[in-house]
């Protein structure tokens, strides 16, 4: 036999939910970084691509910020 430490369900669920949220945030940010790393801007179109990525990044940061409050 070995000793185990039991924790109340509610704090466990809160931590579990936070873990899941952080995983989702990480996946979204990783996708953005991968898209940026793999993007090859075309002549005269780099600015539009940059602005689209910037808009996506702002959206992701805002959504992450919203879940912290």
PDB file of N, CA and C in Angstrom:
ATOM      1  N   UNK A   1       0.841  -1.197   0.000  1.00  0.00           N
ATOM      2  CA  UNK A   1       0.000   0.000   0.000  1.00  0.00           C
ATOM      3  C   UNK A   1       0.877   1.248   0.000  1.00  0.00           C
ATOM      4  N   UNK A   2       0.323   2.279  -0.583  1.00  0.00           N
ATOM      5  CA  UNK A   2       1.057   3.539  -0.553  1.00  0.00           C
ATOM      6  C   UNK A   2       0.099   4.675  -0.221  1.00  0.00           C
ATOM      7  N   UNK A   3       0.633   5.696   0.373  1.00  0.00           N
ATOM      8  CA  UNK A   3      -0.182   6.837   0.797  1.00  0.00           C
ATOM      9  C   UNK A   3      -0.541   7.694  -0.409  1.00  0.00           C
ATOM     10  N   UNK A   4      -1.748   8.183  -0.410  1.00  0.00           N
ATOM     11  CA  UNK A   4      -2.193   9.108  -1.449  1.00  0.00           C
ATOM     12  C   UNK A   4      -2.782  10.336  -0.776  1.00  0.00           C
ATOM     13  N   UNK A   5      -2.669  11.444  -1.460  1.00  0.00           N
ATOM     14  CA  UNK A   5      -3.245  12.674  -0.938  1.00  0.00           C
ATOM     15  C   UNK A   5      -4.468  13.018  -1.778  1.00  0.00           C
ATOM     16  N   UNK A   6      -5.602  13.142  -1.150  1.00  0.00           N
ATOM     17  CA  UNK A   6      -6.841  13.467  -1.853  1.00  0.00           C
ATOM     18  C   UNK A   6      -7.040  14.981  -1.842  1.00  0.00           C
ATOM     19  N   UNK A   7      -7.564  15.480  -2.941  1.00  0.00           N
ATOM     20  CA  UNK A   7      -7.867  16.908  -3.023  1.00  0.00           C
ATOM     21  C   UNK A   7      -9.348  17.073  -3.317  1.00  0.00           C
ATOM     22  N   UNK A   8      -9.919  18.165  -2.855  1.00  0.00           N
ATOM     23  CA  UNK A   8     -11.338  18.404  -3.143  1.00  0.00           C
ATOM     24  C   UNK A   8     -11.574  18.518  -4.654  1.00  0.00           C
ATOM     25  N   UNK A   9     -12.736  18.123  -5.085  1.00  0.00           N
ATOM     26  CA  UNK A   9     -13.047  18.091  -6.510  1.00  0.00           C
ATOM     27  C   UNK A   9     -13.048  19.477  -7.155  1.00  0.00           C
ATOM     28  N   UNK A  10     -13.610  20.466  -6.485  1.00  0.00           N
ATOM     29  CA  UNK A  10     -13.735  21.794  -7.105  1.00  0.00           C
ATOM     30  C   UNK A  10     -12.375  22.408  -7.464  1.00  0.00           C
ATOM     31  N   UNK A  11     -11.416  22.468  -6.544  1.00  0.00           N
ATOM     32  CA  UNK A  11     -10.101  23.002  -6.940  1.00  0.00           C
ATOM     33  C   UNK A  11      -9.445  22.169  -8.049  1.00  0.00           C
ATOM     34  N   UNK A  12      -9.648  20.872  -8.004  1.00  0.00           N
ATOM     35  CA  UNK A  12      -9.096  20.003  -9.044  1.00  0.00           C
ATOM     36  C   UNK A  12      -9.688  20.361 -10.400  1.00  0.00           C
ATOM     37  N   UNK A  13     -10.990  20.555 -10.449  1.00  0.00           N
ATOM     38  CA  UNK A  13     -11.655  20.906 -11.711  1.00  0.00           C
ATOM     39  C   UNK A  13     -11.208  22.271 -12.219  1.00  0.00           C
ATOM     40  N   UNK A  14     -11.017  23.230 -11.304  1.00  0.00           N
ATOM     41  CA  UNK A  14     -10.551  24.556 -11.713  1.00  0.00           C
ATOM     42  C   UNK A  14      -9.166  24.473 -12.356  1.00  0.00           C
ATOM     43  N   UNK A  15      -8.297  23.706 -11.755  1.00  0.00           N
ATOM     44  CA  UNK A  15      -6.950  23.532 -12.305  1.00  0.00           C
ATOM     45  C   UNK A  15      -7.015  22.794 -13.642  1.00  0.00           C
ATOM     46  N   UNK A  16      -7.872  21.823 -13.725  1.00  0.00           N
ATOM     47  CA  UNK A  16      -8.046  21.070 -14.961  1.00  0.00           C
ATOM     48  C   UNK A  16      -8.540  21.985 -16.086  1.00  0.00           C
ATOM     49  N   UNK A  17      -9.487  22.859 -15.769  1.00  0.00           N
ATOM     50  CA  UNK A  17     -10.006  23.808 -16.759  1.00  0.00           C
ATOM     51  C   UNK A  17      -8.933  24.806 -17.193  1.00  0.00           C
ATOM     52  N   UNK A  18      -8.143  25.262 -16.237  1.00  0.00           N
ATOM     53  CA  UNK A  18      -7.050  26.185 -16.557  1.00  0.00           C
ATOM     54  C   UNK A  18      -6.020  25.501 -17.464  1.00  0.00           C
ATOM     55  N   UNK A  19      -5.715  24.260 -17.170  1.00  0.00           N
ATOM     56  CA  UNK A  19      -4.790  23.490 -18.006  1.00  0.00           C
ATOM     57  C   UNK A  19      -5.311  23.388 -19.437  1.00  0.00           C
ATOM     58  N   UNK A  20      -6.584  23.086 -19.583  1.00  0.00           N
ATOM     59  CA  UNK A  20      -7.179  22.961 -20.917  1.00  0.00           C
ATOM     60  C   UNK A  20      -7.152  24.286 -21.665  1.00  0.00           C
ATOM     61  N   UNK A  21      -7.432  25.380 -20.948  1.00  0.00           N
ATOM     62  CA  UNK A  21      -7.400  26.710 -21.564  1.00  0.00           C
ATOM     63  C   UNK A  21      -5.995  27.054 -22.031  1.00  0.00           C
ATOM     64  N   UNK A  22      -5.013  26.747 -21.193  1.00  0.00           N
ATOM     65  CA  UNK A  22      -3.630  27.028 -21.571  1.00  0.00           C
ATOM     66  C   UNK A  22      -3.193  26.195 -22.773  1.00  0.00           C
ATOM     67  N   UNK A  23      -3.650  24.972 -22.836  1.00  0.00           N
ATOM     68  CA  UNK A  23      -3.345  24.133 -24.004  1.00  0.00           C
ATOM     69  C   UNK A  23      -3.945  24.738 -25.274  1.00  0.00           C
ATOM     70  N   UNK A  24      -5.181  25.215 -25.172  1.00  0.00           N
ATOM     71  CA  UNK A  24      -5.840  25.834 -26.331  1.00  0.00           C
ATOM     72  C   UNK A  24      -5.107  27.107 -26.761  1.00  0.00           C
ATOM     73  N   UNK A  25      -4.736  27.941 -25.776  1.00  0.00           N
ATOM     74  CA  UNK A  25      -3.977  29.157 -26.072  1.00  0.00           C
ATOM     75  C   UNK A  25      -2.664  28.810 -26.761  1.00  0.00           C
ATOM     76  N   UNK A  26      -1.978  27.837 -26.225  1.00  0.00           N
ATOM     77  CA  UNK A  26      -0.698  27.422 -26.780  1.00  0.00           C
ATOM     78  C   UNK A  26      -0.859  26.924 -28.219  1.00  0.00           C
ATOM     79  N   UNK A  27      -1.876  26.138 -28.468  1.00  0.00           N
ATOM     80  CA  UNK A  27      -2.104  25.609 -29.816  1.00  0.00           C
ATOM     81  C   UNK A  27      -2.391  26.745 -30.807  1.00  0.00           C
ATOM     82  N   UNK A  28      -3.189  27.721 -30.392  1.00  0.00           N
ATOM     83  CA  UNK A  28      -3.518  28.837 -31.275  1.00  0.00           C
ATOM     84  C   UNK A  28      -2.282  29.682 -31.573  1.00  0.00           C
ATOM     85  N   UNK A  29      -1.490  29.958 -30.556  1.00  0.00           N
ATOM     86  CA  UNK A  29      -0.281  30.742 -30.760  1.00  0.00           C
ATOM     87  C   UNK A  29       0.747  29.974 -31.593  1.00  0.00           C
ATOM     88  N   UNK A  30       0.830  28.686 -31.374  1.00  0.00           N
ATOM     89  CA  UNK A  30       1.747  27.850 -32.156  1.00  0.00           C
ATOM     90  C   UNK A  30       1.351  27.871 -33.638  1.00  0.00           C
ATOM     91  N   UNK A  31       0.057  27.782 -33.896  1.00  0.00           N
ATOM     92  CA  UNK A  31      -0.428  27.820 -35.285  1.00  0.00           C
ATOM     93  C   UNK A  31      -0.048  29.134 -35.946  1.00  0.00           C
ATOM     94  N   UNK A  32      -0.165  30.240 -35.217  1.00  0.00           N
ATOM     95  CA  UNK A  32       0.191  31.539 -35.771  1.00  0.00           C
ATOM     96  C   UNK A  32       1.686  31.614 -36.067  1.00  0.00           C
ATOM     97  N   UNK A  33       2.499  31.142 -35.149  1.00  0.00           N
ATOM     98  CA  UNK A  33       3.952  31.172 -35.345  1.00  0.00           C
ATOM     99  C   UNK A  33       4.349  30.295 -36.536  1.00  0.00           C
ATOM    100  N   UNK A  34       3.735  29.116 -36.637  1.00  0.00           N
ATOM    101  CA  UNK A  34       4.035  28.245 -37.777  1.00  0.00           C
ATOM    102  C   UNK A  34       3.634  28.892 -39.096  1.00  0.00           C
ATOM    103  N   UNK A  35       2.496  29.555 -39.107  1.00  0.00           N
ATOM    104  CA  UNK A  35       2.043  30.234 -40.329  1.00  0.00           C
ATOM    105  C   UNK A  35       3.028  31.336 -40.704  1.00  0.00           C
ATOM    106  N   UNK A  36       3.471  32.087 -39.711  1.00  0.00           N
ATOM    107  CA  UNK A  36       4.437  33.148 -39.957  1.00  0.00           C
ATOM    108  C   UNK A  36       5.754  32.573 -40.481  1.00  0.00           C
ATOM    109  N   UNK A  37       6.209  31.496 -39.874  1.00  0.00           N
ATOM    110  CA  UNK A  37       7.481  30.892 -40.267  1.00  0.00           C
ATOM    111  C   UNK A  37       7.435  30.318 -41.681  1.00  0.00           C
ATOM    112  N   UNK A  38       6.275  29.854 -42.113  1.00  0.00           N
ATOM    113  CA  UNK A  38       6.162  29.205 -43.415  1.00  0.00           C
ATOM    114  C   UNK A  38       5.687  30.141 -44.529  1.00  0.00           C
ATOM    115  N   UNK A  39       5.427  31.369 -44.190  1.00  0.00           N
ATOM    116  CA  UNK A  39       4.902  32.321 -45.173  1.00  0.00           C
ATOM    117  C   UNK A  39       6.021  32.888 -46.025  1.00  0.00           C
ATOM    118  N   UNK A  40       5.814  32.875 -47.307  1.00  0.00           N
ATOM    119  CA  UNK A  40       6.728  33.504 -48.261  1.00  0.00           C
ATOM    120  C   UNK A  40       5.981  34.640 -48.944  1.00  0.00           C
ATOM    121  N   UNK A  41       6.239  35.866 -48.515  1.00  0.00           N
ATOM    122  CA  UNK A  41       5.506  36.988 -49.111  1.00  0.00           C
ATOM    123  C   UNK A  41       5.841  37.164 -50.587  1.00  0.00           C
ATOM    124  N   UNK A  42       4.845  37.499 -51.354  1.00  0.00           N
ATOM    125  CA  UNK A  42       5.027  37.763 -52.781  1.00  0.00           C
ATOM    126  C   UNK A  42       5.349  39.238 -52.984  1.00  0.00           C
ATOM    127  N   UNK A  43       6.000  39.520 -54.075  1.00  0.00           N
ATOM    128  CA  UNK A  43       6.322  40.916 -54.383  1.00  0.00           C
ATOM    129  C   UNK A  43       5.062  41.772 -54.318  1.00  0.00           C
ATOM    130  N   UNK A  44       5.225  42.916 -53.728  1.00  0.00           N
ATOM    131  CA  UNK A  44       4.146  43.906 -53.634  1.00  0.00           C
ATOM    132  C   UNK A  44       2.953  43.454 -52.789  1.00  0.00           C
ATOM    133  N   UNK A  45       3.011  42.272 -52.191  1.00  0.00           N
ATOM    134  CA  UNK A  45       1.890  41.804 -51.378  1.00  0.00           C
ATOM    135  C   UNK A  45       2.299  41.491 -49.940  1.00  0.00           C
ATOM    136  N   UNK A  46       3.548  41.735 -49.597  1.00  0.00           N
ATOM    137  CA  UNK A  46       4.018  41.389 -48.261  1.00  0.00           C
ATOM    138  C   UNK A  46       3.272  42.172 -47.190  1.00  0.00           C
ATOM    139  N   UNK A  47       2.932  43.423 -47.488  1.00  0.00           N
ATOM    140  CA  UNK A  47       2.285  44.255 -46.480  1.00  0.00           C
ATOM    141  C   UNK A  47       0.893  43.729 -46.124  1.00  0.00           C
ATOM    142  N   UNK A  48       0.142  43.288 -47.108  1.00  0.00           N
ATOM    143  CA  UNK A  48      -1.196  42.741 -46.844  1.00  0.00           C
ATOM    144  C   UNK A  48      -1.088  41.467 -46.005  1.00  0.00           C
ATOM    145  N   UNK A  49      -0.125  40.621 -46.328  1.00  0.00           N
ATOM    146  CA  UNK A  49       0.085  39.399 -45.552  1.00  0.00           C
ATOM    147  C   UNK A  49       0.510  39.695 -44.128  1.00  0.00           C
ATOM    148  N   UNK A  50       1.406  40.657 -43.982  1.00  0.00           N
ATOM    149  CA  UNK A  50       1.860  41.065 -42.652  1.00  0.00           C
ATOM    150  C   UNK A  50       0.698  41.597 -41.820  1.00  0.00           C
ATOM    151  N   UNK A  51      -0.115  42.436 -42.434  1.00  0.00           N
ATOM    152  CA  UNK A  51      -1.253  43.012 -41.708  1.00  0.00           C
ATOM    153  C   UNK A  51      -2.273  41.941 -41.328  1.00  0.00           C
ATOM    154  N   UNK A  52      -2.465  40.943 -42.174  1.00  0.00           N
ATOM    155  CA  UNK A  52      -3.389  39.845 -41.847  1.00  0.00           C
ATOM    156  C   UNK A  52      -2.855  39.043 -40.654  1.00  0.00           C
ATOM    157  N   UNK A  53      -1.560  38.762 -40.656  1.00  0.00           N
ATOM    158  CA  UNK A  53      -0.967  38.042 -39.521  1.00  0.00           C
ATOM    159  C   UNK A  53      -1.021  38.884 -38.251  1.00  0.00           C
ATOM    160  N   UNK A  54      -0.784  40.165 -38.390  1.00  0.00           N
ATOM    161  CA  UNK A  54      -0.845  41.061 -37.245  1.00  0.00           C
ATOM    162  C   UNK A  54      -2.265  41.105 -36.659  1.00  0.00           C
ATOM    163  N   UNK A  55      -3.257  41.141 -37.530  1.00  0.00           N
ATOM    164  CA  UNK A  55      -4.650  41.141 -37.075  1.00  0.00           C
ATOM    165  C   UNK A  55      -4.974  39.846 -36.330  1.00  0.00           C
ATOM    166  N   UNK A  56      -4.521  38.725 -36.877  1.00  0.00           N
ATOM    167  CA  UNK A  56      -4.731  37.426 -36.217  1.00  0.00           C
ATOM    168  C   UNK A  56      -4.042  37.390 -34.861  1.00  0.00           C
ATOM    169  N   UNK A  57      -2.828  37.912 -34.790  1.00  0.00           N
ATOM    170  CA  UNK A  57      -2.088  37.935 -33.524  1.00  0.00           C
ATOM    171  C   UNK A  57      -2.811  38.797 -32.489  1.00  0.00           C
ATOM    172  N   UNK A  58      -3.305  39.940 -32.901  1.00  0.00           N
ATOM    173  CA  UNK A  58      -4.040  40.811 -31.964  1.00  0.00           C
ATOM    174  C   UNK A  58      -5.310  40.120 -31.464  1.00  0.00           C
ATOM    175  N   UNK A  59      -5.988  39.444 -32.377  1.00  0.00           N
ATOM    176  CA  UNK A  59      -7.203  38.721 -31.995  1.00  0.00           C
ATOM    177  C   UNK A  59      -6.875  37.635 -30.959  1.00  0.00           C
ATOM    178  N   UNK A  60      -5.816  36.879 -31.209  1.00  0.00           N
ATOM    179  CA  UNK A  60      -5.421  35.834 -30.262  1.00  0.00           C
ATOM    180  C   UNK A  60      -5.052  36.419 -28.905  1.00  0.00           C
ATOM    181  N   UNK A  61      -4.274  37.492 -28.910  1.00  0.00           N
ATOM    182  CA  UNK A  61      -3.875  38.112 -27.645  1.00  0.00           C
ATOM    183  C   UNK A  61      -5.081  38.660 -26.887  1.00  0.00           C
ATOM    184  N   UNK A  62      -6.024  39.241 -27.610  1.00  0.00           N
ATOM    185  CA  UNK A  62      -7.238  39.742 -26.958  1.00  0.00           C
ATOM    186  C   UNK A  62      -8.045  38.588 -26.355  1.00  0.00           C
ATOM    187  N   UNK A  63      -8.145  37.473 -27.061  1.00  0.00           N
ATOM    188  CA  UNK A  63      -8.913  36.343 -26.531  1.00  0.00           C
ATOM    189  C   UNK A  63      -8.229  35.745 -25.303  1.00  0.00           C
ATOM    190  N   UNK A  64      -6.912  35.726 -25.312  1.00  0.00           N
ATOM    191  CA  UNK A  64      -6.175  35.231 -24.144  1.00  0.00           C
ATOM    192  C   UNK A  64      -6.380  36.172 -22.970  1.00  0.00           C
ATOM    193  N   UNK A  65      -6.307  37.473 -23.238  1.00  0.00           N
ATOM    194  CA  UNK A  65      -6.506  38.472 -22.202  1.00  0.00           C
ATOM    195  C   UNK A  65      -7.901  38.371 -21.593  1.00  0.00           C
ATOM    196  N   UNK A  66      -8.918  38.156 -22.446  1.00  0.00           N
ATOM    197  CA  UNK A  66     -10.300  38.061 -21.986  1.00  0.00           C
ATOM    198  C   UNK A  66     -10.523  36.896 -21.038  1.00  0.00           C
ATOM    199  N   UNK A  67      -9.841  35.790 -21.241  1.00  0.00           N
ATOM    200  CA  UNK A  67     -10.065  34.622 -20.387  1.00  0.00           C
ATOM    201  C   UNK A  67      -9.377  34.756 -19.036  1.00  0.00           C
ATOM    202  N   UNK A  68      -8.480  35.707 -18.891  1.00  0.00           N
ATOM    203  CA  UNK A  68      -7.768  35.902 -17.628  1.00  0.00           C
ATOM    204  C   UNK A  68      -8.576  36.741 -16.647  1.00  0.00           C
ATOM    205  N   UNK A  69      -9.581  37.449 -17.129  1.00  0.00           N
ATOM    206  CA  UNK A  69     -10.339  38.334 -16.236  1.00  0.00           C
ATOM    207  C   UNK A  69     -11.565  37.653 -15.689  1.00  0.00           C
TER     208      UNK A  69
END
